[in-house]
Amino acid sequence: SWDFVNLHNKGLQLQPTNDKNIYSVTVVLNPYNEKAISEKFWKPDTSLTVNKVRYYSDQPLVDALFNLSLEEAAKAVEPDSTFRTGAKWAGVWTRDISYSILLAFAYHNPEVAKISLRKKVKRGRIVQDTGSGGAWPVSSDRTTWILAAWEIYQVTGDEAWLKEVFPIIAATLADDEQTLYNPATGLYRGESSFLDWREQTYPKWMNNADIYVSENLGTNAVHFQAHIIAQSMAQHLGDKRAAVYAQRAEQIKKAINRQLWLAKQQYYAQYTYGRHQLMVSPRFEALGEALSILFNIADPVKAKAIIANAPLTTFG
């Protein structure tokens, strides 16, 4: 169960034994289910992917997985021409759709991607997904929307789209700068875009106010790139705010390298935290480290060090 808060309601509670120092619980992992292990077959439905890109290789399994992914993507389009987040999550979710557009859907289906992003705009601002404290500003990664909007423009070259999204981006960044920016550190406040499930991923003692005060690597990397994109858009549209966005981006980049780089571990800390005196959590945050490399926040030396020192387990 993912519902860790209510484990006791599922019979998962430690019980006393004959030894007063020992408590026990019996957990059946992967209980036998004949239906679950029965052999399954998949036959491509070419009607769903007739006009889509083709991929061929000498690896039949890879070809099949590619074709299956195209089919699943087609099935994920809702009647309102938006991408469904998942089987159990109806509607459009800002971070989910934004990362998906950035990784594939801008190219795969740019028109549905546009409609999906429009669903996440209210009062001329980007809508924040639910998160700790309800939503924004404790959860503060809505700027992933900006990554997706720019990716669509890079794929399509649609000038009308650029003119449509820039005012939304400008208003969102202005609100975030007023509410999230910490001038003492140069970083933006708010929870991780990667570990966004409150008590499952933050220490028990941290409440919503503590999570708001924290400054996360991945979220700050997104804020940095959002300002880089805003600068590019402003320059293209002849907007005078381009220089302001460039200056803010540089401030965030310098702050990440100043506040979060761990010289001993040779990678970035996952976040700063603490109610009154901020300190760094020396954990490795996979998303934040990757974005720092992809967005050139880390210089080439740091980038190589991050990859070389990424924690490895037996299976990767």
Short mmCIF file of C-alpha atoms in Angstrom, two decimals:
data_model
loop_
_atom_site.label_atom_id
_atom_site.label_comp_id
_atom_site.label_asym_id
_atom_site.label_seq_id
_atom_site.Cartn_x
_atom_site.Cartn_y
_atom_site.Cartn_z
CA SER A 1 0.00 0.00 0.00
CA TRP A 2 1.16 3.53 -0.74
CA ASP A 3 -1.00 4.85 2.13
CA PHE A 4 1.67 4.68 4.83
CA VAL A 5 -0.30 6.87 7.22
CA ASN A 6 -3.06 4.28 7.59
CA LEU A 7 -1.07 1.05 7.69
CA HIS A 8 -2.66 0.07 11.01
CA ASN A 9 -6.07 0.03 9.31
CA LYS A 10 -4.76 -2.65 6.96
CA GLY A 11 -3.66 -4.99 9.75
CA LEU A 12 -0.04 -3.87 9.42
CA GLN A 13 0.63 -3.20 13.08
CA LEU A 14 3.39 -4.67 15.26
CA GLN A 15 2.01 -7.22 17.74
CA PRO A 16 3.55 -8.29 21.08
CA THR A 17 5.19 -11.71 21.38
CA ASN A 18 6.19 -13.90 24.32
CA ASP A 19 9.37 -11.85 24.56
CA LYS A 20 8.48 -8.41 25.93
CA ASN A 21 11.36 -6.88 23.94
CA ILE A 22 10.15 -8.18 20.56
CA TYR A 23 7.17 -7.25 18.44
CA SER A 24 6.30 -8.87 15.15
CA VAL A 25 4.22 -8.40 12.03
CA THR A 26 3.61 -10.82 9.18
CA VAL A 27 3.61 -9.36 5.69
CA VAL A 28 2.80 -11.33 2.57
CA LEU A 29 4.78 -9.86 -0.31
CA ASN A 30 3.40 -10.40 -3.81
CA PRO A 31 0.62 -12.82 -2.81
CA TYR A 32 -0.15 -15.43 -5.45
CA ASN A 33 -2.77 -14.31 -7.93
CA GLU A 34 -3.38 -16.64 -10.84
CA LYS A 35 -4.84 -13.89 -13.02
CA ALA A 36 -1.85 -11.66 -12.42
CA ILE A 37 0.67 -14.22 -13.62
CA SER A 38 -1.30 -15.62 -16.54
CA GLU A 39 0.36 -15.21 -19.91
CA LYS A 40 -0.61 -11.96 -21.62
CA PHE A 41 -0.66 -11.00 -25.26
CA TRP A 42 -0.59 -7.66 -27.02
CA LYS A 43 -1.48 -7.07 -30.64
CA PRO A 44 -0.75 -3.62 -32.11
CA ASP A 45 -3.74 -1.48 -33.02
CA THR A 46 -2.29 0.28 -36.05
CA SER A 47 -5.38 2.45 -36.45
CA LEU A 48 -4.22 4.44 -33.41
CA THR A 49 -0.72 5.10 -34.74
CA VAL A 50 -1.20 5.22 -38.52
CA ASN A 51 0.19 8.76 -38.89
CA LYS A 52 2.83 8.52 -36.18
CA VAL A 53 6.59 8.21 -36.40
CA ARG A 54 8.06 4.77 -37.10
CA TYR A 55 11.04 3.09 -35.48
CA TYR A 56 12.81 -0.02 -36.73
CA SER A 57 15.80 -1.89 -35.31
CA ASP A 58 17.26 -5.38 -35.15
CA GLN A 59 15.79 -5.76 -31.64
CA PRO A 60 12.16 -6.93 -31.92
CA LEU A 61 11.46 -6.29 -28.24
CA VAL A 62 12.58 -2.65 -28.50
CA ASP A 63 10.46 -2.18 -31.62
CA ALA A 64 7.45 -3.67 -29.82
CA LEU A 65 7.95 -1.45 -26.78
CA PHE A 66 8.19 1.62 -29.01
CA ASN A 67 4.98 0.69 -30.82
CA LEU A 68 3.25 -0.06 -27.52
CA SER A 69 4.28 3.36 -26.18
CA LEU A 70 2.78 5.08 -29.23
CA GLU A 71 -0.46 3.18 -28.76
CA GLU A 72 -0.60 3.96 -25.04
CA ALA A 73 0.02 7.64 -25.79
CA ALA A 74 -2.88 7.67 -28.26
CA LYS A 75 -5.16 6.02 -25.69
CA ALA A 76 -4.14 8.63 -23.11
CA VAL A 77 -5.88 11.42 -25.03
CA GLU A 78 -9.17 12.30 -23.32
CA PRO A 79 -12.39 13.34 -25.15
CA ASP A 80 -11.49 16.99 -24.39
CA SER A 81 -8.18 16.55 -26.29
CA THR A 82 -5.97 16.61 -23.20
CA PHE A 83 -3.53 13.98 -22.01
CA ARG A 84 -4.77 11.91 -19.08
CA THR A 85 -2.22 11.79 -16.25
CA GLY A 86 -2.69 8.09 -15.49
CA ALA A 87 -5.14 5.24 -15.06
CA LYS A 88 -5.96 6.36 -11.51
CA TRP A 89 -5.44 10.09 -12.00
CA ALA A 90 -8.01 11.81 -14.17
CA GLY A 91 -7.44 15.21 -15.71
CA VAL A 92 -4.26 17.18 -16.36
CA TRP A 93 -1.58 17.63 -13.70
CA THR A 94 0.93 20.42 -14.19
CA ARG A 95 4.21 18.68 -13.40
CA ASP A 96 3.21 15.35 -14.98
CA ILE A 97 2.12 16.84 -18.29
CA SER A 98 5.01 19.31 -18.35
CA TYR A 99 7.75 16.73 -17.94
CA SER A 100 5.97 14.47 -20.45
CA ILE A 101 5.80 17.26 -23.01
CA LEU A 102 9.45 18.10 -22.42
CA LEU A 103 10.50 14.47 -22.91
CA ALA A 104 8.27 13.43 -25.82
CA PHE A 105 4.81 14.89 -26.34
CA ALA A 106 5.89 18.24 -27.79
CA TYR A 107 7.10 16.27 -30.78
CA HIS A 108 4.63 13.39 -30.57
CA ASN A 109 1.43 15.44 -30.39
CA PRO A 110 2.02 19.20 -30.06
CA GLU A 111 -1.63 20.25 -30.46
CA VAL A 112 -2.86 18.02 -27.64
CA ALA A 113 0.14 19.21 -25.61
CA LYS A 114 -0.95 22.83 -26.11
CA ILE A 115 -4.53 22.10 -25.05
CA SER A 116 -3.25 20.25 -21.98
CA LEU A 117 -1.10 23.21 -20.90
CA ARG A 118 -3.99 25.62 -21.40
CA LYS A 119 -5.99 23.54 -18.91
CA LYS A 120 -3.42 24.47 -16.26
CA VAL A 121 -3.86 28.26 -16.51
CA LYS A 122 -6.12 30.30 -14.25
CA ARG A 123 -6.28 34.08 -13.82
CA GLY A 124 -3.42 34.38 -16.28
CA ARG A 125 -1.10 32.29 -14.06
CA ILE A 126 0.12 28.70 -14.14
CA VAL A 127 -1.85 26.43 -11.80
CA GLN A 128 0.19 24.64 -9.12
CA ASP A 129 -0.54 20.96 -8.57
CA THR A 130 -1.75 19.88 -5.16
CA GLY A 131 1.11 19.27 -2.77
CA SER A 132 2.17 20.01 0.76
CA GLY A 133 -0.03 22.65 2.32
CA GLY A 134 -2.56 22.21 -0.47
CA ALA A 135 -0.58 23.74 -3.30
CA TRP A 136 1.37 26.95 -4.03
CA PRO A 137 3.49 28.36 -2.45
CA VAL A 138 4.55 25.35 -0.32
CA SER A 139 4.58 23.25 -3.47
CA SER A 140 6.28 25.53 -5.98
CA ASP A 141 7.30 23.64 -9.12
CA ARG A 142 4.56 24.96 -11.41
CA THR A 143 7.32 26.53 -13.52
CA THR A 144 7.83 23.11 -15.13
CA TRP A 145 4.96 24.36 -17.34
CA ILE A 146 7.38 26.89 -18.80
CA LEU A 147 9.82 24.14 -19.85
CA ALA A 148 6.98 22.42 -21.70
CA ALA A 149 5.66 25.59 -23.35
CA TRP A 150 9.13 26.42 -24.70
CA GLU A 151 9.65 22.87 -25.94
CA ILE A 152 6.43 23.11 -27.97
CA TYR A 153 7.63 26.36 -29.53
CA GLN A 154 11.00 24.82 -30.38
CA VAL A 155 9.24 21.95 -32.14
CA THR A 156 6.54 23.94 -33.94
CA GLY A 157 7.98 27.45 -34.35
CA ASP A 158 4.45 28.70 -33.67
CA GLU A 159 4.71 32.47 -33.12
CA ALA A 160 1.09 32.74 -31.98
CA TRP A 161 1.79 30.16 -29.26
CA LEU A 162 4.81 32.16 -28.09
CA LYS A 163 2.72 35.34 -27.85
CA GLU A 164 0.00 33.43 -25.97
CA VAL A 165 2.22 31.88 -23.32
CA PHE A 166 4.66 34.71 -22.60
CA PRO A 167 2.23 36.91 -20.58
CA ILE A 168 1.27 33.84 -18.52
CA ILE A 169 4.92 33.08 -17.85
CA ALA A 170 5.75 36.70 -17.00
CA ALA A 171 2.88 36.94 -14.48
CA THR A 172 3.79 33.60 -12.88
CA LEU A 173 7.46 34.46 -12.50
CA ALA A 174 6.56 37.83 -10.98
CA ASP A 175 4.36 36.17 -8.34
CA ASP A 176 7.02 33.56 -7.59
CA GLU A 177 9.75 36.18 -7.24
CA GLN A 178 7.65 38.10 -4.70
CA THR A 179 6.62 35.03 -2.69
CA LEU A 180 9.28 32.34 -3.05
CA TYR A 181 12.60 34.13 -3.52
CA ASN A 182 14.87 34.27 -0.47
CA PRO A 183 17.26 37.24 -0.88
CA ALA A 184 19.42 35.92 1.97
CA THR A 185 20.38 32.79 0.02
CA GLY A 186 19.49 33.65 -3.56
CA LEU A 187 17.34 30.51 -3.83
CA TYR A 188 13.61 29.85 -4.23
CA ARG A 189 11.61 28.19 -1.47
CA GLY A 190 9.36 25.17 -1.78
CA GLU A 191 9.23 21.41 -1.84
CA SER A 192 10.87 19.01 -4.24
CA SER A 193 9.37 18.32 -7.64
CA PHE A 194 10.60 14.76 -7.20
CA LEU A 195 9.78 13.93 -3.57
CA ASP A 196 6.37 15.53 -3.30
CA TRP A 197 4.46 13.35 -0.86
CA ARG A 198 4.94 15.11 2.46
CA GLU A 199 5.46 12.63 5.31
CA GLN A 200 6.77 9.93 2.99
CA THR A 201 9.70 12.00 1.77
CA TYR A 202 10.36 14.65 4.41
CA PRO A 203 11.31 14.13 8.08
CA LYS A 204 8.34 13.65 10.39
CA TRP A 205 9.08 16.82 12.33
CA MET A 206 8.80 19.01 9.23
CA ASN A 207 5.37 20.58 8.81
CA ASN A 208 4.12 22.51 5.78
CA ALA A 209 5.78 25.72 6.98
CA ASP A 210 9.12 23.90 7.26
CA ILE A 211 8.77 22.48 3.75
CA TYR A 212 7.95 25.94 2.41
CA VAL A 213 11.10 27.36 4.00
CA SER A 214 13.27 24.62 2.48
CA GLU A 215 15.10 25.31 -0.78
CA ASN A 216 15.23 22.32 -3.09
CA LEU A 217 17.85 21.63 -5.77
CA GLY A 218 15.52 20.32 -8.48
CA THR A 219 12.90 23.01 -7.96
CA ASN A 220 15.57 25.73 -8.12
CA ALA A 221 17.01 24.20 -11.28
CA VAL A 222 13.55 24.50 -12.84
CA HIS A 223 13.23 28.13 -11.68
CA PHE A 224 16.63 28.87 -13.21
CA GLN A 225 15.71 27.37 -16.58
CA ALA A 226 12.31 29.07 -16.49
CA HIS A 227 14.08 32.44 -16.33
CA ILE A 228 16.47 31.46 -19.12
CA ILE A 229 13.44 30.59 -21.26
CA ALA A 230 11.66 33.82 -20.29
CA GLN A 231 14.76 35.73 -21.36
CA SER A 232 14.77 34.00 -24.76
CA MET A 233 11.05 34.63 -25.25
CA ALA A 234 11.36 38.28 -24.25
CA GLN A 235 14.26 38.83 -26.64
CA HIS A 236 12.33 37.20 -29.47
CA LEU A 237 9.23 39.31 -28.79
CA GLY A 238 11.16 42.53 -28.18
CA ASP A 239 10.15 42.75 -24.52
CA LYS A 240 12.41 44.90 -22.33
CA ARG A 241 12.28 42.43 -19.41
CA ALA A 242 14.82 40.12 -21.08
CA ALA A 243 17.70 41.62 -19.10
CA VAL A 244 15.82 41.22 -15.81
CA TYR A 245 15.19 37.52 -16.49
CA ALA A 246 18.83 37.00 -17.43
CA GLN A 247 19.99 38.65 -14.19
CA ARG A 248 17.64 36.55 -12.05
CA ALA A 249 18.73 33.35 -13.79
CA GLU A 250 22.37 34.14 -13.08
CA GLN A 251 21.55 34.86 -9.42
CA ILE A 252 19.84 31.47 -9.04
CA LYS A 253 22.69 29.65 -10.78
CA LYS A 254 25.32 31.27 -8.54
CA ALA A 255 23.23 30.55 -5.44
CA ILE A 256 22.84 26.85 -6.32
CA ASN A 257 26.60 26.51 -6.74
CA ARG A 258 27.32 28.54 -3.62
CA GLN A 259 24.69 27.12 -1.26
CA LEU A 260 24.20 23.52 -2.42
CA TRP A 261 27.48 22.24 -3.86
CA LEU A 262 29.06 19.65 -1.54
CA ALA A 263 32.81 19.76 -2.02
CA LYS A 264 33.43 16.52 -0.14
CA GLN A 265 30.71 14.45 -1.84
CA GLN A 266 31.23 16.15 -5.23
CA TYR A 267 27.55 16.59 -5.99
CA TYR A 268 24.76 19.00 -5.03
CA ALA A 269 22.82 18.71 -1.77
CA GLN A 270 19.14 17.89 -2.19
CA TYR A 271 17.89 20.92 -0.24
CA THR A 272 18.49 23.35 2.60
CA TYR A 273 16.15 23.00 5.57
CA GLY A 274 15.64 24.08 9.16
CA ARG A 275 13.12 26.23 10.93
CA HIS A 276 15.43 29.09 11.87
CA GLN A 277 18.96 28.27 10.73
CA LEU A 278 19.16 26.63 7.31
CA MET A 279 21.48 23.67 6.82
CA VAL A 280 22.02 21.37 3.85
CA SER A 281 20.72 17.83 3.53
CA PRO A 282 23.69 15.94 2.05
CA ARG A 283 21.51 13.54 0.07
CA PHE A 284 21.71 12.98 -3.69
CA GLU A 285 18.55 14.08 -5.53
CA ALA A 286 18.52 12.34 -8.92
CA LEU A 287 16.19 14.78 -10.68
CA GLY A 288 17.93 17.89 -9.38
CA GLU A 289 21.40 16.59 -10.22
CA ALA A 290 20.27 15.65 -13.75
CA LEU A 291 18.60 18.99 -14.39
CA SER A 292 21.66 20.83 -13.08
CA ILE A 293 23.73 19.08 -15.74
CA LEU A 294 21.19 19.40 -18.56
CA PHE A 295 20.61 23.11 -17.86
CA ASN A 296 24.37 23.87 -17.54
CA ILE A 297 24.09 24.98 -13.92
CA ALA A 298 26.99 22.62 -13.26
CA ASP A 299 30.15 23.39 -15.21
CA PRO A 300 31.81 20.49 -17.10
CA VAL A 301 34.04 19.59 -14.14
CA LYS A 302 31.12 19.47 -11.71
CA ALA A 303 28.98 17.58 -14.22
CA LYS A 304 31.56 14.79 -14.54
CA ALA A 305 31.95 14.68 -10.76
CA ILE A 306 28.18 14.34 -10.23
CA ILE A 307 27.95 11.39 -12.60
CA ALA A 308 31.05 9.76 -11.11
CA ASN A 309 29.79 10.12 -7.54
CA ALA A 310 26.12 9.28 -8.03
CA PRO A 311 25.15 6.67 -5.41
CA LEU A 312 24.89 3.17 -6.87
CA THR A 313 23.06 0.13 -5.58
CA THR A 314 23.30 -3.47 -6.72
CA PHE A 315 20.72 -2.84 -9.41
CA GLY A 316 21.78 0.59 -10.52
#
